[in-house]
Tab-separated table of C-alpha atoms and ligand atoms in Angstrom:
chain	number	residue	atom	x	y	z
A	1	MET	CA	-51.782	51.683	107.101
A	2	HIS	CA	-49.536	49.768	109.856
A	3	GLY	CA	-51.951	47.098	110.752
A	4	TYR	CA	-55.659	45.736	110.659
A	5	GLY	CA	-57.853	47.655	112.685
A	6	GLY	CA	-59.627	50.725	113.236
A	7	VAL	CA	-58.764	54.365	111.946
A	8	GLU	CA	-55.753	54.798	114.373
A	9	GLN	CA	-53.551	51.805	112.049
A	10	LEU	CA	-53.969	55.110	109.356
A	11	PHE	CA	-51.012	57.414	108.831
A	12	PHE	CA	-50.243	60.382	107.129
A	13	GLU	CA	-46.141	59.377	106.966
A	14	SER	CA	-43.733	60.099	104.174
A	15	CYS	CA	-42.167	56.609	102.559
A	16	ASP	CA	-40.342	55.483	98.904
A	17	SER	CA	-42.044	57.063	95.781
A	18	PRO	CA	-42.789	53.311	93.200
A	19	SER	CA	-41.003	53.021	90.650
A	20	ILE	CA	-41.574	51.788	86.711
A	21	THR	CA	-40.526	47.785	86.701
A	22	GLU	CA	-42.770	46.607	83.972
A	23	PRO	CA	-42.220	48.039	80.453
A	24	ASP	CA	-46.786	48.484	80.049
A	25	GLU	CA	-46.582	50.306	83.370
A	26	VAL	CA	-46.865	53.855	84.044
A	27	ILE	CA	-46.807	56.027	87.364
A	28	VAL	CA	-49.338	58.760	87.914
A	29	LYS	CA	-49.396	61.390	90.048
A	30	LEU	CA	-52.880	61.732	91.460
A	31	LYS	CA	-54.050	64.759	91.912
A	32	ALA	CA	-57.778	63.150	93.679
A	33	ALA	CA	-58.851	59.733	95.346
A	34	ALA	CA	-61.772	58.665	96.624
A	35	LEU	CA	-63.562	57.029	99.439
A	36	ASN	CA	-65.198	53.377	99.368
A	37	HIS	CA	-66.154	50.800	102.394
A	38	ILE	CA	-64.000	48.254	100.069
A	39	ASP	CA	-60.967	50.682	101.956
A	40	ILE	CA	-62.164	50.045	105.379
A	41	TRP	CA	-62.844	46.055	105.355
A	42	ASN	CA	-59.562	46.519	104.290
A	43	ARG	CA	-58.800	48.096	106.711
A	44	MET	CA	-60.343	46.558	109.003
A	45	GLY	CA	-59.209	42.678	107.665
A	46	ALA	CA	-62.637	41.846	106.685
A	47	THR	CA	-61.129	40.991	103.256
A	48	GLY	CA	-59.202	38.471	104.605
A	49	ILE	CA	-56.570	39.872	101.847
A	50	VAL	CA	-52.782	39.393	102.997
A	51	VAL	CA	-50.728	42.508	102.722
A	52	ALA	CA	-47.612	43.184	103.489
A	53	LEU	CA	-47.614	46.021	105.879
A	54	PRO	CA	-47.825	49.427	105.641
A	55	HIS	CA	-50.113	49.761	102.922
A	56	ILE	CA	-51.793	52.545	100.961
A	57	LEU	CA	-55.980	52.222	100.719
A	58	GLY	CA	-57.741	53.340	98.267
A	59	ALA	CA	-59.256	51.328	94.582
A	60	ASP	CA	-59.746	55.508	92.976
A	61	GLY	CA	-58.169	58.260	92.046
A	62	ALA	CA	-57.165	60.559	89.274
A	63	GLY	CA	-54.112	62.448	88.816
A	64	VAL	CA	-51.863	63.425	85.535
A	65	VAL	CA	-49.410	60.247	84.129
A	66	ALA	CA	-45.665	61.517	85.068
A	67	GLU	CA	-43.947	58.243	84.125
A	68	THR	CA	-44.050	55.423	81.437
A	69	GLY	CA	-42.421	52.148	80.603
A	70	ALA	CA	-40.841	51.502	78.087
A	71	ASN	CA	-43.646	49.262	76.667
A	72	VAL	CA	-46.667	51.929	77.075
A	73	ALA	CA	-48.981	53.496	73.547
A	74	ASN	CA	-51.881	54.484	75.212
A	75	VAL	CA	-51.056	57.893	77.668
A	76	LYS	CA	-48.183	59.833	77.420
A	77	VAL	CA	-46.366	61.905	80.303
A	78	GLY	CA	-48.136	64.814	81.398
A	79	ASP	CA	-52.377	63.578	79.782
A	80	PRO	CA	-54.896	63.864	82.263
A	81	VAL	CA	-56.265	60.118	83.670
A	82	CYS	CA	-58.608	58.381	85.399
A	83	LEU	CA	-58.132	55.171	87.233
A	84	TYR	CA	-59.721	51.459	85.999
A	85	PRO	CA	-59.346	49.374	89.342
A	86	PRO	CA	-58.755	46.058	89.029
A	87	THR	CA	-57.093	44.272	86.540
A	88	GLY	CA	-55.924	40.212	86.500
A	89	CYS	CA	-53.355	38.295	85.999
A	90	GLY	CA	-53.801	38.037	82.605
A	91	GLN	CA	-53.522	34.275	82.349
A	92	CYS	CA	-56.337	32.558	83.690
A	93	GLU	CA	-59.655	31.520	81.404
A	94	PHE	CA	-61.619	35.039	82.658
A	95	CYS	CA	-58.977	37.651	81.628
A	96	LEU	CA	-57.955	35.623	78.228
A	97	THR	CA	-62.176	35.955	77.435
A	98	GLU	CA	-61.421	39.666	78.594
A	99	ARG	CA	-63.884	39.751	81.814
A	100	ASP	CA	-59.901	40.114	83.917
A	101	PHE	CA	-62.336	41.822	87.023
A	102	MET	CA	-63.453	37.355	87.205
A	103	CYS	CA	-59.141	37.171	87.406
A	104	ILE	CA	-58.883	34.378	89.460
A	105	ARG	CA	-55.588	35.895	90.821
A	106	LEU	CA	-57.575	39.540	90.406
A	107	ARG	CA	-56.264	42.613	91.811
A	108	VAL	CA	-57.364	46.221	92.677
A	109	LEU	CA	-56.139	49.005	93.341
A	110	GLY	CA	-55.844	49.529	97.500
A	111	GLU	CA	-56.254	46.120	97.529
A	112	ARG	CA	-53.632	43.710	96.718
A	113	LEU	CA	-51.841	46.950	94.445
A	114	GLU	CA	-51.083	50.107	96.470
A	115	GLY	CA	-53.359	51.970	96.298
A	116	THR	CA	-53.854	55.433	95.267
A	117	TYR	CA	-54.232	57.789	99.673
A	118	ALA	CA	-50.471	58.874	98.108
A	119	GLN	CA	-49.151	61.120	95.714
A	120	TYR	CA	-47.963	58.534	92.899
A	121	VAL	CA	-49.266	55.172	92.428
A	122	LYS	CA	-48.023	52.507	90.306
A	123	LEU	CA	-50.200	50.669	87.456
A	124	PRO	CA	-50.664	48.771	84.272
A	125	ALA	CA	-50.779	51.465	81.287
A	126	ARG	CA	-54.511	50.133	80.441
A	127	ASN	CA	-56.121	51.219	83.389
A	128	CYS	CA	-55.830	54.813	82.464
A	129	PHE	CA	-58.907	55.985	80.910
A	130	PRO	CA	-59.565	59.294	79.793
A	131	ILE	CA	-61.220	61.814	81.873
A	132	PRO	CA	-64.933	62.065	81.190
A	133	ALA	CA	-65.563	65.137	78.864
A	134	GLY	CA	-65.787	68.454	81.810
A	135	TYR	CA	-65.207	66.585	84.755
A	136	SER	CA	-62.533	68.135	87.721
A	137	PHE	CA	-59.793	65.808	89.298
A	138	HIS	CA	-62.412	65.377	92.259
A	139	GLU	CA	-65.106	64.065	89.573
A	140	ALA	CA	-62.556	61.693	88.067
A	141	ALA	CA	-61.765	60.016	91.074
A	142	ALA	CA	-65.156	60.067	93.033
A	143	PHE	CA	-66.341	57.894	90.169
A	144	PRO	CA	-64.960	54.587	88.336
A	145	LEU	CA	-65.589	52.545	91.270
A	146	VAL	CA	-69.236	53.045	92.183
A	147	PHE	CA	-70.235	54.216	88.572
A	148	ILE	CA	-68.164	50.238	86.903
A	149	THR	CA	-70.020	48.771	89.886
A	150	LEU	CA	-73.081	49.829	89.367
A	151	TRP	CA	-73.901	50.098	85.046
A	152	ARG	CA	-72.240	46.671	85.285
A	153	MET	CA	-74.997	45.444	87.744
A	154	VAL	CA	-78.005	47.684	86.559
A	155	ILE	CA	-77.783	48.194	82.541
A	156	THR	CA	-75.642	44.740	82.008
A	157	ASN	CA	-77.449	42.087	84.079
A	158	ALA	CA	-80.819	42.856	85.628
A	159	ALA	CA	-80.541	45.232	81.560
A	160	LEU	CA	-83.107	48.055	83.351
A	161	GLN	CA	-85.847	48.708	80.746
A	162	PRO	CA	-86.677	52.712	80.589
A	163	GLY	CA	-90.633	52.759	82.091
A	164	GLU	CA	-89.386	50.594	83.946
A	165	THR	CA	-89.776	50.294	88.163
A	166	MET	CA	-86.782	50.673	90.389
A	167	LEU	CA	-86.446	50.562	93.468
A	168	ILE	CA	-83.299	51.579	95.319
A	169	ILE	CA	-82.202	50.748	98.406
A	170	GLY	CA	-80.827	52.543	101.114
A	171	ILE	CA	-79.891	56.221	99.194
A	172	GLY	CA	-77.066	57.891	99.641
A	173	GLY	CA	-73.320	55.728	99.601
A	174	GLY	CA	-71.653	56.006	96.370
A	175	VAL	CA	-73.227	53.385	95.058
A	176	ALA	CA	-77.139	54.065	95.491
A	177	SER	CA	-77.014	57.633	93.868
A	178	ALA	CA	-74.877	56.966	91.392
A	179	THR	CA	-77.897	54.040	90.570
A	180	LEU	CA	-80.401	57.378	90.958
A	181	GLN	CA	-78.611	58.986	88.618
A	182	VAL	CA	-78.256	56.134	85.571
A	183	ALA	CA	-81.565	54.850	86.000
A	184	LYS	CA	-83.045	58.312	85.526
A	185	GLN	CA	-80.860	59.053	83.343
A	186	ILE	CA	-82.290	56.155	81.247
A	187	GLY	CA	-85.773	56.985	81.934
A	188	ALA	CA	-87.172	54.374	84.583
A	189	ARG	CA	-89.378	55.437	87.042
A	190	VAL	CA	-86.695	55.298	90.636
A	191	ILE	CA	-88.369	55.090	94.721
A	192	VAL	CA	-85.174	55.050	97.399
A	193	THR	CA	-85.307	54.533	101.151
A	194	SER	CA	-83.860	55.526	103.770
A	195	GLY	CA	-83.459	56.435	107.741
A	196	SER	CA	-83.600	59.898	106.689
A	197	ASP	CA	-86.316	62.058	105.750
A	198	ALA	CA	-83.481	64.883	104.779
A	199	LYS	CA	-82.026	62.108	102.584
A	200	LEU	CA	-84.770	61.090	100.426
A	201	GLU	CA	-85.738	64.974	100.357
A	202	ARG	CA	-82.084	64.850	98.525
A	203	ALA	CA	-82.629	62.111	96.118
A	204	LYS	CA	-85.980	63.485	95.575
A	205	SER	CA	-83.619	67.159	94.296
A	206	LEU	CA	-82.334	64.814	91.217
A	207	GLY	CA	-84.692	62.596	90.179
A	208	ALA	CA	-86.047	60.349	92.845
A	209	ASP	CA	-90.352	59.662	91.941
A	210	HIS	CA	-90.737	58.171	95.440
A	211	GLY	CA	-88.957	58.510	98.849
A	212	ILE	CA	-90.092	56.160	101.672
A	213	ASN	CA	-88.743	56.174	105.483
A	214	HIS	CA	-87.445	52.765	106.025
A	215	GLN	CA	-87.790	54.355	109.943
A	216	LYS	CA	-92.023	55.404	109.650
A	217	GLU	CA	-93.546	52.816	107.401
A	218	ASN	CA	-92.605	48.973	106.241
A	219	PHE	CA	-91.882	50.023	102.694
A	220	VAL	CA	-92.957	46.498	100.567
A	221	ALA	CA	-95.444	47.626	101.622
A	222	ALA	CA	-94.921	51.702	100.317
A	223	VAL	CA	-93.799	49.470	97.335
A	224	ARG	CA	-97.563	47.021	96.429
A	225	SER	CA	-99.248	50.268	97.435
A	226	LEU	CA	-96.954	52.741	94.559
A	227	THR	CA	-96.792	50.194	92.114
A	228	ASP	CA	-100.715	48.977	91.855
A	229	LYS	CA	-99.987	45.715	93.999
A	230	ARG	CA	-96.766	44.564	91.303
A	231	GLY	CA	-94.372	45.069	92.725
A	232	VAL	CA	-91.123	47.038	91.541
A	233	ASN	CA	-88.670	45.673	87.968
A	234	VAL	CA	-85.724	46.072	89.776
A	235	VAL	CA	-84.290	46.117	93.229
A	236	LEU	CA	-80.803	47.490	94.211
A	237	ASP	CA	-80.247	46.129	97.651
A	238	CYS	CA	-76.134	45.964	98.626
A	239	VAL	CA	-77.539	46.349	103.069
A	240	GLY	CA	-78.859	42.579	103.243
A	241	GLY	CA	-79.096	41.559	106.583
A	242	GLU	CA	-83.229	41.770	107.955
A	243	VAL	CA	-84.063	44.527	104.196
A	244	TRP	CA	-82.710	41.276	101.838
A	245	ARG	CA	-86.211	39.652	102.581
A	246	LYS	CA	-88.075	42.593	101.948
A	247	SER	CA	-86.115	43.494	99.242
A	248	LEU	CA	-87.378	39.628	97.773
A	249	ALA	CA	-90.998	40.645	98.650
A	250	SER	CA	-90.368	44.429	96.700
A	251	LEU	CA	-90.081	42.647	93.712
A	252	ALA	CA	-92.892	42.133	90.375
A	253	ARG	CA	-92.494	38.643	88.817
A	254	GLY	CA	-89.427	37.963	86.870
A	255	GLY	CA	-88.030	40.994	88.841
A	256	ARG	CA	-83.825	41.001	89.386
A	257	LEU	CA	-82.724	42.369	92.461
A	258	VAL	CA	-79.038	43.034	92.135
A	259	THR	CA	-76.169	42.935	94.596
A	260	CYS	CA	-72.938	44.191	95.913
A	261	GLY	CA	-72.455	44.308	99.351
A	262	ALA	CA	-73.986	43.602	102.562
A	263	THR	CA	-73.955	46.601	105.144
A	264	ALA	CA	-76.406	45.535	107.606
A	265	GLY	CA	-74.892	41.008	107.337
A	266	GLY	CA	-74.091	38.695	104.761
A	267	GLN	CA	-75.610	35.609	106.084
A	268	PRO	CA	-79.852	36.983	105.227
A	269	GLN	CA	-82.793	34.697	104.834
A	270	ASP	CA	-83.989	34.197	101.550
A	271	ASP	CA	-87.273	33.059	100.069
A	272	ILE	CA	-87.078	30.729	97.860
A	273	THR	CA	-90.643	30.564	97.147
A	274	ALA	CA	-90.886	33.382	96.276
A	275	ILE	CA	-87.663	33.290	93.948
A	276	VAL	CA	-89.360	29.777	92.485
A	277	THR	CA	-93.938	30.884	91.482
A	278	LYS	CA	-91.985	34.513	91.297
A	279	GLN	CA	-89.664	33.889	88.326
A	280	LEU	CA	-87.168	36.616	90.142
A	281	LYS	CA	-82.965	36.550	89.077
A	282	ILE	CA	-80.434	37.612	91.947
A	283	TYR	CA	-77.679	39.343	90.399
A	284	GLY	CA	-74.029	39.305	92.750
A	285	SER	CA	-71.056	41.653	90.961
A	286	THR	CA	-68.175	43.458	91.536
A	287	LEU	CA	-66.778	45.915	89.542
A	288	GLY	CA	-67.094	45.520	85.850
A	289	SER	CA	-64.919	45.382	82.140
A	290	ARG	CA	-62.494	47.532	80.589
A	291	ARG	CA	-65.590	47.502	77.518
A	292	GLU	CA	-67.973	48.506	79.964
A	293	PHE	CA	-66.048	51.380	82.105
A	294	SER	CA	-64.959	51.972	78.742
A	295	GLN	CA	-68.819	52.460	77.257
A	296	LEU	CA	-69.122	54.238	80.651
A	297	ILE	CA	-67.322	56.710	79.955
A	298	SER	CA	-69.060	57.168	76.918
A	299	PHE	CA	-72.116	57.310	78.764
A	300	LEU	CA	-70.534	60.139	80.914
A	301	ASN	CA	-69.635	62.498	78.376
A	302	VAL	CA	-73.751	62.105	76.541
A	303	THR	CA	-74.973	62.824	79.525
A	304	LYS	CA	-72.643	64.783	81.093
A	305	ASN	CA	-74.006	63.093	84.430
A	306	LYS	CA	-71.862	63.933	87.246
A	307	PRO	CA	-70.921	62.261	90.631
A	308	ILE	CA	-72.139	63.204	93.433
A	309	ILE	CA	-69.608	64.654	95.805
A	310	ASP	CA	-70.123	65.062	99.598
A	311	ARG	CA	-67.413	66.742	101.005
A	312	VAL	CA	-63.726	66.888	100.483
A	313	PHE	CA	-60.812	65.991	103.586
A	314	PRO	CA	-57.207	66.456	102.828
A	315	LEU	CA	-55.065	63.285	102.367
A	316	SER	CA	-53.538	64.633	105.207
A	317	GLU	CA	-56.955	63.549	107.229
A	318	ALA	CA	-57.986	60.208	105.346
A	319	ALA	CA	-59.116	58.787	109.505
A	320	SER	CA	-61.229	61.505	110.121
A	321	ALA	CA	-63.026	60.555	106.584
A	322	GLN	CA	-63.034	57.485	106.981
A	323	ARG	CA	-65.095	57.454	109.851
A	324	TYR	CA	-67.008	60.082	108.266
A	325	VAL	CA	-68.373	56.993	105.819
A	326	GLU	CA	-68.369	54.597	108.132
A	327	ALA	CA	-70.768	56.771	110.655
A	328	ALA	CA	-73.478	57.094	107.320
A	329	GLN	CA	-74.322	60.793	106.876
A	330	GLN	CA	-72.895	61.384	103.532
A	331	PHE	CA	-74.836	61.653	100.416
A	332	GLY	CA	-72.692	61.010	97.478
A	333	LYS	CA	-68.669	60.155	97.221
A	334	VAL	CA	-66.142	61.112	99.898
A	335	VAL	CA	-63.082	62.515	97.903
A	336	LEU	CA	-58.961	62.543	99.523
A	337	GLU	CA	-57.412	66.417	97.838
A	338	ILE	CA	-53.586	65.203	96.522
A	339	PRO	CA	-50.881	67.397	97.995
A	340	GLU	CA	-48.203	68.876	95.429
B	401	ZN	ZN1	-56.445	36.434	85.020
């Protein structure tokens, strides 16, 4: 990326390979990377984070360890690995209590660190994890960011229980489709919304119990009738904007709303009376801990859940891949194949 702005700022070109400067670092030869909305926000400069240019985007990747620093013991050259995207300073009160994803000097691959849209990436060895059993490199690149994000939101924070009803706003994106899989796997009833009947059908084939086309009907009323006028126990709303108030209105008493962003606007109108009288909880979350990432990998090994991959682009077409994600036509993850 040579500047902040549209996809015209992205170039497929050669640059120097990274080299190890700290004894706890590794270099991974990437086989695949995956796209996330954060890549687009970083490209647009919407995060407010300023990095040296040119800069390599990409928070998600998987590959093979190519080189290790002198103190590295958890991986060796040739190991296939998937990457845990955030890294902390190791010294603030959050890092000292195993919450370095909340570090005050947080660095995330593709954000303050050079990212995964590349043949090689450098990162701390402790960010390398074993690939879930039976996963291809494409799948291993597609799951980390969305699954760790939903795991912390839905499992740790909202503590979704078997038999509860969950509403997922805007099925189709990476976090939403992964949440559908995990919620069904733990035995929840799942209602999804979309403006696309094709996406609703796809969601049903993946286990969604009900689909609501929000272009054709009021989803608050539809949720009410599907839940015996009670509302749902948990809502995932990463859309925000006009939808936010409806998400709150869809919750049952004691309900929990989880969010990891707002693609339709971050300053929605709240209904404080409803939050108070219905005793609602709202959880904002981004990323998750190494402990949660490790628990997630164990869950994927047991359930054999795999991320849904919508489409694979070659690395050289990263700009087209981002344009495709911006158009929101996908169902699941968009992956970049990295050339040898
Ligand atoms: Zn820190």
